[in-house]
Amino acid sequence: MSKRDLIVVGAALIAAALAVFALRPGPRVPEGAPDQAEMARSIGTDVMRNIYRGHVPGRSGEIYLVPKPHRYLAGDWDLTTLETETPWMNTTHPNPWSYISKVPMIFYGPAIPEGLEVTRPVDLASIAPSYARLLGMDDFESEAEPLDEAFQAGAGDPPKVIFTVVIDGGGWNVLEQHPTSHPTIDELRRSGTTYVNAHLGSAPSITGAIHATMSTGFYPLDHGVPGNQMRDPEVDDSADDVTTDTWRQNADPQYLMKPTVSELWDEVNGNESIVATVSYEGWHLGMIGHGAQRSGGDKDVAVIWESETSEWWTNESFYTLPDYLTPTDLATLERYERELDERDGVIDDTWFGKTLDEIQQKPTRPGTTAFVRFTGDAVADVLRNEDIGRDEITDLVWVELKPPDFGGHLWNMLGPEQADTMLETDRQIDRFKTILDNKVGEGNYVLAVTADHGQQPLPERLGGWRINTNELVRDIEDRFGKGIVADRNSVELFLDRDLVREEDIDLSELASYIGAYTVEENIPDGRPGLEKVPEARLEERLFAGAFTTDFLKTLSPDHISGLGDGDYEEGRLTAPPTGASGRVP
């Protein structure tokens, strides 16, 4: 080969090498990205403890996302709404921070101290063992301890009824935002015991998980319900749809791994106790338990709203839907919806600017004041028609009032719709109390009011940001492989585990990449409204942390306790209350 030929071949080899180098993808993890241990230290003990308790290996997503306070995943949102009078309204609430996690726990009844405010930190898992103590169930097992201040051992005979109201989305930050919307709740506080420093006990703050926690006394790690959706154990890792509704979209309790205090009490008493719920869809059945699916159980009363068909419904294989609630009285609901016009103080054929047609759409209907009244009617029917409180065996009734949460997602917790919905929620609680007074008798029942989480105010008011979920997934797949994200929700990534194994993808690198992910990266190319984003915010990191299942499994109580307070004020869930916890000026 001539010298010239050697030069040509050498040049070709160099060109090929340069081409390969140019086409080689960049590093998956940017320089300076935090590892999972760093992110855990930054988040701190209280929140990391809740994340550990709330993650269910094999059922939760393989990557758990922790947006910074007042940042949240919001789909493909519209940047042009920034700095306008019509901001993007939809919000989510699964984040673990204090303004979402702090909830009221109020107990009223015989032997419960009047006007007592307890400031020590507690969480919702203590409700079930407290009821067990009240009922004399000495062998009840729980991860939490009873609430000694409200439920003192040996303090009188069991009540005839334990009646629990869960205000969905009614955390402290919502109550404090609308201080004139809950006079009945305020009176219950004066007449009973309030735990002012209670939090959820686990994260994410998702309805299905938290309702099961308060009724079983266990956290999701043990009761098995990580949220409203979970990885489907019946499909392959690379299936097109790897997630399922936790209650199988059929009010099916098969994935709840622990019994509830209500069903255990019912079984001890030969199923003579009345156990009942009125709630929205199957996610809330964790409050009462498995019904007849459990060996030794019976078909407890479960009145569930089915949004697709706009009717009261239940899975009759496991539960009972009373005849007096069928067919559903839609005429009354429609009348309540027509009457909404006058509630906002202006007769203009709208409720806070929303027409009757808009109000009656399926995605809107459960978020209005009318639906609060309608749910209250169903609860009143159950209280009046069932033999509740008629004998010496305690009955347990659990009510979930959905509209504050539903409306908060649609119109935000700061708006007048939320104030009106909370006011009607409060009125219905007063209605339930009046029925109990008349039917069961004052001093013969316990009434509890709590919530499953707070809500997210508009992020513009608190320096927050909406995270474009679609762009986040695109960016992840550009770095780590097309199709790696099989599904996602507002707090988790469910990965194609077959692809992860085949491509030998290091998920700790994926977690670090998310930890360094910025506002600028999250804005799709050419997106209108980019000019509205302050330049100083473009390099702002969006996530406080991202964690793999493998990392969370390595944590121990001692390790978590050693993390300290962390870098975020909103991460100190057990700090004593200071008055306003999240009130937005």
Coordinates of C-alpha atoms in Angstrom, one line a residue:
M1 CA 0.0 0.0 0.0
S2 CA 1.4 3.4 -1.0
K3 CA 2.0 6.2 1.4
R4 CA -0.9 8.1 -0.2
D5 CA -3.2 5.1 0.3
L6 CA -2.2 4.9 3.9
I7 CA -3.0 8.6 4.4
V8 CA -6.4 8.1 2.7
V9 CA -7.3 5.1 4.8
G10 CA -6.1 6.8 8.0
A11 CA -8.2 9.9 7.2
A12 CA -11.2 7.7 6.6
L13 CA -10.7 5.9 9.9
I14 CA -10.3 9.2 11.7
A15 CA -13.5 10.5 10.0
A16 CA -15.4 7.4 11.0
A17 CA -14.2 7.7 14.6
L18 CA -15.2 11.3 14.7
A19 CA -18.6 10.4 13.3
V20 CA -19.2 7.7 15.9
F21 CA -18.1 10.1 18.6
A22 CA -20.5 12.8 17.3
L23 CA -23.4 10.4 17.2
R24 CA -22.7 9.0 20.7
P25 CA -25.3 10.2 23.2
G26 CA -24.2 12.5 25.8
P27 CA -23.8 11.5 29.5
R28 CA -27.1 10.4 31.0
V29 CA -26.5 12.3 34.2
P30 CA -25.3 15.9 34.1
E31 CA -22.3 17.0 36.1
G32 CA -23.2 18.0 39.7
A33 CA -26.4 16.0 39.8
P34 CA -27.3 14.8 43.3
D35 CA -27.4 11.1 44.2
Q36 CA -30.2 9.6 46.1
A37 CA -28.5 9.9 49.5
E38 CA -27.9 13.6 49.0
M39 CA -31.6 14.1 48.0
A40 CA -32.8 12.2 51.0
R41 CA -30.7 14.4 53.4
S42 CA -32.0 17.5 51.7
I43 CA -35.6 16.4 52.1
G44 CA -35.1 15.4 55.8
T45 CA -36.4 12.8 58.3
D46 CA -40.2 13.6 58.4
V47 CA -40.9 13.5 54.7
M48 CA -38.5 10.6 54.0
R49 CA -40.2 8.6 56.8
N50 CA -43.6 9.1 55.1
I51 CA -42.2 8.3 51.7
Y52 CA -40.7 5.0 53.0
R53 CA -44.1 4.1 54.6
G54 CA -46.0 4.9 51.5
H55 CA -44.0 3.1 48.9
V56 CA -45.1 -0.5 48.2
P57 CA -42.5 -2.5 46.3
G58 CA -44.0 -4.3 43.3
R59 CA -47.1 -2.1 43.4
S60 CA -45.7 1.5 43.5
G61 CA -43.8 2.9 40.6
E62 CA -40.1 2.2 40.2
I63 CA -39.3 5.9 40.5
Y64 CA -40.9 8.0 43.2
L65 CA -40.9 11.7 42.4
V66 CA -40.7 14.5 45.0
P67 CA -41.3 17.9 43.3
K68 CA -40.1 20.8 45.4
P69 CA -42.7 22.6 47.5
H70 CA -45.4 24.2 45.3
R71 CA -44.1 22.4 42.2
Y72 CA -46.3 19.6 40.9
L73 CA -46.8 17.5 37.7
A74 CA -49.5 19.0 35.6
G75 CA -49.6 17.5 32.2
D76 CA -49.0 19.5 29.1
W77 CA -50.0 22.9 30.5
D78 CA -50.2 26.2 28.7
L79 CA -47.3 28.7 29.4
T80 CA -49.3 31.5 27.8
T81 CA -51.5 31.7 30.9
L82 CA -48.6 32.9 33.0
E83 CA -49.1 36.5 34.4
T84 CA -52.7 36.6 33.2
E85 CA -56.0 36.8 35.0
T86 CA -56.9 33.3 33.8
P87 CA -54.1 31.1 35.2
W88 CA -54.0 27.4 34.6
M89 CA -56.3 26.2 37.3
N90 CA -55.9 22.4 37.6
T91 CA -53.7 21.2 40.4
T92 CA -52.6 18.0 42.0
H93 CA -51.9 17.2 45.6
P94 CA -49.8 13.9 46.0
N95 CA -46.7 15.9 47.3
P96 CA -45.5 15.1 50.8
W97 CA -45.0 18.6 52.2
S98 CA -46.7 20.1 55.3
Y99 CA -49.3 22.2 53.6
I100 CA -50.7 19.1 52.0
S101 CA -49.9 16.6 54.8
K102 CA -51.3 18.5 57.8
V103 CA -54.9 17.6 58.6
P104 CA -57.4 18.1 61.3
M105 CA -58.4 15.3 63.7
I106 CA -61.4 16.3 65.8
F107 CA -63.3 14.0 68.1
Y108 CA -66.6 14.7 69.9
G109 CA -68.4 12.4 72.2
P110 CA -68.9 11.0 75.7
A111 CA -65.7 10.9 77.9
I112 CA -63.8 12.9 75.2
P113 CA -62.4 16.1 76.8
E114 CA -64.0 19.4 75.9
G115 CA -62.1 22.2 74.2
L116 CA -58.7 20.3 74.4
E117 CA -56.1 21.1 71.8
V118 CA -53.3 18.5 71.5
T119 CA -50.1 19.8 70.0
R120 CA -47.9 16.6 70.0
P121 CA -47.3 15.1 66.5
V122 CA -49.7 12.3 65.6
D123 CA -50.9 10.8 62.3
L124 CA -54.0 9.2 60.8
A125 CA -52.9 5.7 61.5
S126 CA -53.8 6.3 65.2
I127 CA -57.6 6.5 64.4
A128 CA -58.1 2.7 64.1
P129 CA -56.3 1.7 67.3
S130 CA -58.2 4.5 69.1
Y131 CA -61.5 3.1 68.0
A132 CA -60.3 -0.4 68.9
R133 CA -59.5 0.9 72.4
L134 CA -63.0 2.5 72.6
L135 CA -64.5 -0.8 71.7
G136 CA -62.4 -2.9 74.0
M137 CA -60.6 -4.7 71.3
D138 CA -57.5 -5.5 73.2
D139 CA -55.9 -7.7 70.6
F140 CA -56.1 -5.2 67.7
E141 CA -52.8 -4.9 65.9
S142 CA -51.6 -1.6 64.5
E143 CA -48.4 0.3 63.5
A144 CA -49.6 3.3 65.5
E145 CA -50.7 4.0 69.1
P146 CA -54.1 5.1 70.3
L147 CA -54.8 8.8 70.9
D148 CA -54.6 8.8 74.7
E149 CA -55.8 12.3 75.2
A150 CA -59.2 11.7 73.5
F151 CA -59.6 8.0 74.1
Q152 CA -58.6 7.1 77.6
A153 CA -58.6 3.4 78.4
G154 CA -61.5 2.3 80.5
A155 CA -63.4 5.6 80.1
G156 CA -67.0 4.3 80.1
D157 CA -69.0 1.9 77.9
P158 CA -68.5 1.8 74.1
P159 CA -70.8 4.3 72.3
K160 CA -73.7 3.1 70.2
V161 CA -72.3 4.6 67.1
I162 CA -68.8 5.8 65.9
F163 CA -69.5 8.2 63.0
T164 CA -66.5 9.4 61.0
V165 CA -66.6 12.2 58.4
V166 CA -63.6 12.4 56.1
I167 CA -63.5 15.7 54.2
D168 CA -61.7 14.9 51.0
G169 CA -59.1 17.6 50.5
G170 CA -60.2 19.3 53.7
G171 CA -56.7 19.8 55.3
W172 CA -55.7 22.6 57.5
N173 CA -54.6 24.9 54.7
V174 CA -58.1 24.7 53.2
L175 CA -59.9 25.4 56.6
E176 CA -57.6 28.3 57.3
Q177 CA -58.0 29.7 53.8
H178 CA -61.8 29.9 54.4
P179 CA -62.2 30.7 58.1
T180 CA -65.9 31.6 58.0
S181 CA -66.9 28.4 56.1
H182 CA -66.9 25.9 59.0
P183 CA -68.9 27.1 62.1
T184 CA -70.0 23.5 62.9
I185 CA -66.5 22.2 62.8
D186 CA -65.4 25.1 65.0
E187 CA -68.1 24.2 67.5
L188 CA -67.1 20.6 67.5
R189 CA -63.6 21.8 68.3
R190 CA -64.9 23.7 71.3
S191 CA -66.9 20.7 72.5
G192 CA -64.3 18.0 71.8
T193 CA -60.7 17.3 71.4
T194 CA -58.6 18.5 68.4
Y195 CA -55.2 17.2 67.3
V196 CA -53.8 20.4 65.7
N197 CA -50.5 18.8 64.8
A198 CA -51.7 15.7 62.9
H199 CA -50.3 14.6 59.5
L200 CA -51.1 11.8 57.1
G201 CA -48.4 9.4 58.2
S202 CA -47.3 8.4 54.7
A203 CA -46.7 9.8 51.2
P204 CA -47.9 10.2 48.6
S205 CA -51.0 12.1 49.8
I206 CA -53.5 10.1 47.7
T207 CA -57.0 9.3 48.7
G208 CA -57.1 5.5 48.4
A209 CA -53.9 5.0 50.4
I210 CA -54.8 7.4 53.2
H211 CA -58.4 6.1 53.7
A212 CA -57.0 2.6 54.2
T213 CA -54.4 3.9 56.7
M214 CA -56.9 5.5 59.0
S215 CA -59.1 2.4 59.1
T216 CA -56.5 -0.3 59.4
G217 CA -53.9 1.4 61.6
F218 CA -51.2 0.5 59.1
Y219 CA -49.3 2.4 56.5
P220 CA -49.4 1.6 52.7
L221 CA -46.1 -0.4 53.0
D222 CA -48.1 -2.9 55.1
H223 CA -51.7 -2.5 54.0
G224 CA -50.7 -2.7 50.4
V225 CA -52.7 0.2 48.8
P226 CA -50.2 2.7 47.5
G227 CA -52.8 5.0 45.9
N228 CA -55.6 5.1 43.5
Q229 CA -53.6 3.3 40.9
M230 CA -50.8 0.6 41.2
R231 CA -48.8 -1.7 39.1
D232 CA -51.0 -4.6 37.9
P233 CA -49.6 -7.9 39.3
E234 CA -51.6 -9.8 36.6
V235 CA -49.8 -8.4 33.6
D236 CA -46.2 -8.7 32.1
D237 CA -43.6 -6.1 32.8
S238 CA -43.7 -4.9 29.2
A239 CA -47.4 -4.9 28.7
D240 CA -49.0 -1.9 27.0
D241 CA -50.9 -1.1 30.3
V242 CA -48.9 -2.0 33.4
T243 CA -51.1 -0.2 35.9
T244 CA -54.6 -0.8 37.3
D245 CA -57.1 0.9 39.5
T246 CA -56.4 -0.3 43.0
W247 CA -60.0 -1.4 43.4
R248 CA -60.1 -2.9 39.9
Q249 CA -62.6 -0.2 38.8
N250 CA -65.1 -2.6 40.3
A251 CA -65.1 -1.9 44.1
D252 CA -63.0 -5.0 44.5
P253 CA -61.0 -5.0 47.7
Q254 CA -58.7 -7.9 46.9
Y255 CA -55.5 -5.7 47.1
L256 CA -56.1 -4.4 50.6
M257 CA -53.8 -6.6 52.7
K258 CA -54.9 -5.7 56.2
P259 CA -58.4 -5.9 57.9
T260 CA -60.1 -2.7 59.1
V261 CA -61.1 -2.0 62.7
S262 CA -64.8 -2.0 61.5
E263 CA -64.8 -5.4 59.9
L264 CA -62.9 -7.0 62.8
W265 CA -65.4 -5.5 65.2
D266 CA -68.3 -6.8 63.1
E267 CA -66.8 -10.3 62.9
V268 CA -66.3 -10.4 66.7
N269 CA -70.0 -9.6 67.1
G270 CA -71.3 -12.2 64.6
N271 CA -71.8 -9.5 61.9
E272 CA -74.5 -7.9 64.1
S273 CA -72.8 -4.5 63.9
I274 CA -73.8 -2.2 61.1
V275 CA -70.8 -1.1 59.1
A276 CA -71.5 1.4 56.4
T277 CA -70.0 4.0 54.1
V278 CA -71.3 6.7 51.7
S279 CA -68.4 7.8 49.4
Y280 CA -67.2 8.6 45.9
E281 CA -66.1 5.6 43.9
G282 CA -64.3 2.5 45.1
W283 CA -61.1 4.2 46.3
H284 CA -62.7 4.9 49.6
L285 CA -63.7 1.4 50.5
G286 CA -60.5 1.0 52.5
M287 CA -62.5 2.9 55.2
I288 CA -64.8 -0.1 55.9
G289 CA -62.8 -3.1 54.5
H290 CA -63.4 -6.2 52.4
G291 CA -67.1 -6.9 53.1
A292 CA -68.1 -10.4 52.1
Q293 CA -64.9 -11.0 50.3
R294 CA -63.2 -11.6 53.7
S295 CA -63.8 -15.0 55.2
G296 CA -66.2 -14.4 58.1
G297 CA -67.3 -11.1 56.8
D298 CA -70.7 -10.0 55.4
K299 CA -72.1 -7.5 52.9
D300 CA -71.6 -4.2 54.6
V301 CA -73.5 -1.2 53.4
A302 CA -71.4 0.6 50.7
V303 CA -73.0 3.4 48.8
I304 CA -70.6 4.5 46.1
W305 CA -71.1 7.2 43.4
E306 CA -70.4 5.9 39.9
S307 CA -69.4 8.9 37.9
E308 CA -69.8 7.3 34.5
T309 CA -73.4 6.5 35.0
S310 CA -74.3 9.2 37.5
E311 CA -75.8 6.8 40.0
W312 CA -75.3 5.2 43.4
W313 CA -73.8 1.8 42.9
T314 CA -71.9 -1.0 44.7
N315 CA -70.2 -4.3 43.9
E316 CA -73.0 -6.6 45.1
S317 CA -70.7 -9.6 45.4
F318 CA -69.1 -8.0 48.5
Y319 CA -71.3 -5.1 49.6
T320 CA -75.0 -4.0 49.9
L321 CA -76.6 -1.1 48.2
P322 CA -79.9 -0.3 50.1
D323 CA -83.1 -0.5 48.1
Y324 CA -84.1 3.0 49.3
L325 CA -81.3 4.5 47.3
T326 CA -82.3 2.9 44.0
P327 CA -83.0 4.2 41.6
T328 CA -80.8 7.2 42.1
D329 CA -82.8 10.4 42.7
L330 CA -81.2 12.4 39.9
A331 CA -84.2 14.8 39.8
T332 CA -83.3 16.1 43.3
L333 CA -79.6 16.5 42.3
E334 CA -80.7 18.5 39.2
R335 CA -82.9 20.7 41.4
Y336 CA -80.0 21.4 43.7
E337 CA -77.9 22.3 40.7
R338 CA -80.5 24.7 39.4
E339 CA -80.6 26.3 42.8
L340 CA -76.8 27.0 42.7
D341 CA -77.4 30.2 40.8
E342 CA -78.6 32.1 43.9
R343 CA -75.8 30.9 46.2
D344 CA -73.1 33.2 44.7
G345 CA -75.1 36.3 45.4
V346 CA -75.9 37.1 41.8
I347 CA -78.9 35.9 39.8
D348 CA -77.3 35.4 36.4
D349 CA -78.0 31.7 35.6
T350 CA -74.5 30.7 36.7
W351 CA -72.7 29.6 39.8
F352 CA -69.5 31.7 40.0
G353 CA -69.6 32.1 36.3
K354 CA -70.3 28.4 35.5
T355 CA -73.5 27.6 33.6
L356 CA -75.9 24.9 34.5
D357 CA -74.7 22.9 31.5
E358 CA -71.1 23.1 32.6
I359 CA -72.0 22.2 36.2
Q360 CA -73.8 19.0 35.1
Q361 CA -70.9 17.7 33.0
K362 CA -69.4 14.4 34.4
P363 CA -66.0 15.9 35.0
T364 CA -67.5 18.8 37.0
R365 CA -70.6 17.5 38.7
P366 CA -69.0 16.1 41.9
G367 CA -67.2 19.3 42.6
T368 CA -70.2 21.5 43.4
T369 CA -72.1 22.5 46.4
A370 CA -75.1 20.7 44.9
F371 CA -73.3 17.4 45.1
V372 CA -72.5 18.0 48.8
R373 CA -76.2 18.3 49.5
F374 CA -77.0 15.3 47.4
T375 CA -74.4 13.2 49.2
G376 CA -75.8 14.5 52.5
D377 CA -79.2 13.2 51.5
A378 CA -77.8 9.7 50.9
V379 CA -76.1 9.8 54.3
A380 CA -79.3 10.9 56.0
D381 CA -81.2 8.1 54.3
V382 CA -78.7 5.5 55.6
L383 CA -78.9 7.0 59.2
R384 CA -82.7 7.0 59.2
N385 CA -83.4 3.7 57.5
E386 CA -80.7 1.4 59.0
D387 CA -81.0 0.3 62.6
I388 CA -78.0 2.4 63.5
G389 CA -77.6 2.8 67.3
R390 CA -80.6 0.6 68.1
D391 CA -78.8 -1.9 70.2
E392 CA -75.7 -2.2 72.5
I393 CA -73.4 -3.3 69.7
T394 CA -71.5 -0.3 68.3
D395 CA -72.2 0.6 64.7
L396 CA -69.5 2.2 62.6
V397 CA -70.3 4.6 59.8
W398 CA -67.7 6.3 57.5
V399 CA -68.6 9.2 55.3
E400 CA -66.4 10.7 52.6
L401 CA -67.4 14.1 51.3
K402 CA -65.7 14.4 47.9
P403 CA -66.6 17.9 46.5
P404 CA -64.0 20.0 48.3
D405 CA -61.2 17.9 46.7
F406 CA -62.9 17.6 43.4
G407 CA -63.6 21.4 43.2
G408 CA -60.1 22.2 44.4
H409 CA -58.7 20.3 41.4
L410 CA -61.0 22.1 39.0
W411 CA -61.0 25.7 40.3
N412 CA -58.3 25.7 43.0
M413 CA -58.6 25.9 46.8
L414 CA -58.3 29.7 46.8
G415 CA -61.5 30.4 44.9
P416 CA -65.0 31.3 46.0
E417 CA -66.2 27.9 44.8
Q418 CA -64.1 26.3 47.5
A419 CA -65.5 28.6 50.2
D420 CA -69.1 27.7 49.2
T421 CA -68.4 24.0 49.0
M422 CA -66.7 24.0 52.4
L423 CA -69.7 25.9 53.9
E424 CA -72.1 23.3 52.6
T425 CA -69.9 20.5 53.8
D426 CA -70.0 22.1 57.2
R427 CA -73.8 22.3 57.1
Q428 CA -74.1 18.6 56.2
I429 CA -71.9 17.7 59.2
D430 CA -74.3 19.7 61.4
R431 CA -77.2 17.8 59.7
F432 CA -75.6 14.4 60.5
K433 CA -75.1 15.5 64.1
T434 CA -78.7 16.5 64.4
I435 CA -79.9 13.2 63.1
L436 CA -77.6 11.3 65.5
D437 CA -78.8 13.5 68.4
N438 CA -82.4 12.7 67.6
K439 CA -82.0 9.0 66.7
V440 CA -79.2 7.8 68.9
G441 CA -79.2 10.5 71.6
E442 CA -76.6 13.0 72.8
G443 CA -73.8 11.3 74.7
N444 CA -74.4 7.9 72.9
Y445 CA -72.1 8.4 69.9
V446 CA -68.7 9.6 68.8
L447 CA -68.4 12.0 65.9
A448 CA -65.0 12.4 64.3
V449 CA -64.0 14.9 61.6
T450 CA -60.8 14.6 59.7
A451 CA -59.4 14.8 56.1
D452 CA -57.2 12.8 53.8
H453 CA -55.0 15.7 52.7
G454 CA -54.8 19.4 52.1
Q455 CA -54.7 21.1 48.7
Q456 CA -52.2 22.9 46.4
P457 CA -52.8 26.7 46.1
L458 CA -52.0 28.3 42.7
P459 CA -48.2 28.1 42.4
E460 CA -47.9 31.7 41.2
R461 CA -48.9 32.8 44.6
L462 CA -46.1 30.9 46.3
G463 CA -43.2 30.9 43.9
G464 CA -44.0 27.5 42.6
W465 CA -44.1 25.9 39.1
R466 CA -46.1 23.4 37.1
I467 CA -44.1 20.5 35.7
N468 CA -45.0 19.5 32.2
T469 CA -45.3 15.7 32.6
N470 CA -45.2 14.9 28.9
E471 CA -42.0 16.8 28.4
L472 CA -40.4 15.2 31.4
V473 CA -41.1 11.8 30.0
R474 CA -39.8 12.8 26.6
D475 CA -36.6 14.0 28.1
I476 CA -36.2 10.9 30.2
E477 CA -36.7 8.7 27.1
D478 CA -34.3 10.7 25.0
R479 CA -31.5 10.0 27.6
F480 CA -32.4 6.5 28.8
G481 CA -34.3 4.8 26.0
K482 CA -37.5 5.1 24.1
G483 CA -40.4 3.3 25.8
I484 CA -38.7 3.1 29.2
V485 CA -41.6 4.9 30.9
A486 CA -44.5 2.5 30.6
D487 CA -46.9 4.6 32.6
R488 CA -46.9 7.5 35.1
N489 CA -49.1 9.4 37.5
S490 CA -48.7 12.6 39.4
V491 CA -46.0 11.2 41.7
E492 CA -44.6 8.0 40.2
L493 CA -43.0 6.5 37.0
F494 CA -43.8 2.9 36.2
L495 CA -41.0 1.6 34.0
D496 CA -40.8 -1.2 31.4
R497 CA -38.9 -3.5 33.6
D498 CA -38.0 -5.8 30.7
L499 CA -36.4 -3.0 28.8
V500 CA -34.6 -1.8 31.9
R501 CA -33.0 -5.3 32.3
E502 CA -32.3 -5.7 28.6
E503 CA -30.6 -2.3 28.2
D504 CA -28.9 -2.6 31.6
I505 CA -30.2 0.8 32.6
D506 CA -29.0 2.1 36.0
L507 CA -32.1 3.5 37.7
S508 CA -30.0 5.3 40.3
E509 CA -28.7 7.4 37.3
L510 CA -32.3 8.1 36.3
A511 CA -33.1 9.3 39.8
S512 CA -30.0 11.6 39.8
Y513 CA -31.0 13.0 36.3
I514 CA -34.4 13.9 37.7
G515 CA -32.8 15.5 40.7
A516 CA -30.9 17.9 38.4
Y517 CA -33.8 18.5 36.0
T518 CA -34.5 22.2 35.4
V519 CA -37.3 24.6 34.3
E520 CA -35.6 25.2 31.0
E521 CA -35.3 21.5 30.2
N522 CA -39.0 21.1 31.0
I523 CA -40.2 23.7 28.5
P524 CA -40.9 22.0 25.1
D525 CA -39.1 23.5 22.1
G526 CA -41.0 26.3 20.5
R527 CA -43.6 26.4 23.2
P528 CA -45.7 29.6 23.0
G529 CA -45.3 31.7 26.2
L530 CA -41.6 31.0 26.7
E531 CA -41.0 34.8 26.8
K532 CA -43.2 34.9 30.0
V533 CA -40.7 32.8 31.9
P534 CA -38.2 34.9 34.0
E535 CA -34.7 34.1 32.8
A536 CA -33.6 33.7 36.4
R537 CA -35.9 30.7 36.7
L538 CA -34.7 28.7 33.8
E539 CA -31.9 27.0 35.7
E540 CA -34.1 26.3 38.7
R541 CA -34.2 22.6 39.7
L542 CA -37.8 21.3 39.9
F543 CA -37.4 18.2 42.1
A544 CA -36.3 17.9 45.7
G545 CA -35.7 14.3 45.0
A546 CA -36.4 11.1 43.0
F547 CA -36.0 7.6 44.5
T548 CA -35.8 4.1 43.2
T549 CA -37.6 1.2 44.9
D550 CA -34.2 -0.4 45.6
F551 CA -33.0 2.8 47.4
L552 CA -36.1 3.0 49.5
K553 CA -35.8 -0.6 50.5
T554 CA -32.4 0.1 51.9
L555 CA -33.6 2.6 54.4
S556 CA -34.0 1.8 58.1
P557 CA -35.7 3.7 60.9
D558 CA -32.2 4.7 62.3
H559 CA -31.1 5.8 58.9
I560 CA -34.2 7.9 58.4
S561 CA -34.0 9.4 61.9
G562 CA -30.4 10.5 61.1
L563 CA -31.4 12.6 58.1
G564 CA -32.3 15.6 60.2
D565 CA -34.6 18.5 59.4
G566 CA -33.6 18.8 55.8
D567 CA -33.5 22.0 53.7
Y568 CA -37.2 22.7 53.4
E569 CA -39.4 24.4 56.0
E570 CA -42.4 22.5 54.5
G571 CA -40.7 19.2 55.3
R572 CA -41.0 19.6 59.0
L573 CA -44.2 17.7 59.6
T574 CA -43.8 17.1 63.3
A575 CA -42.9 20.7 64.2
P576 CA -45.4 22.3 66.7
P577 CA -48.1 24.3 64.9
T578 CA -47.5 28.1 64.8
G579 CA -51.0 29.2 64.1
A580 CA -51.5 29.5 60.3
S581 CA -50.2 26.5 58.4
G582 CA -50.3 27.4 54.8
R583 CA -52.8 30.4 54.8
V584 CA -52.3 32.2 51.6
P585 CA -52.5 36.0 51.9

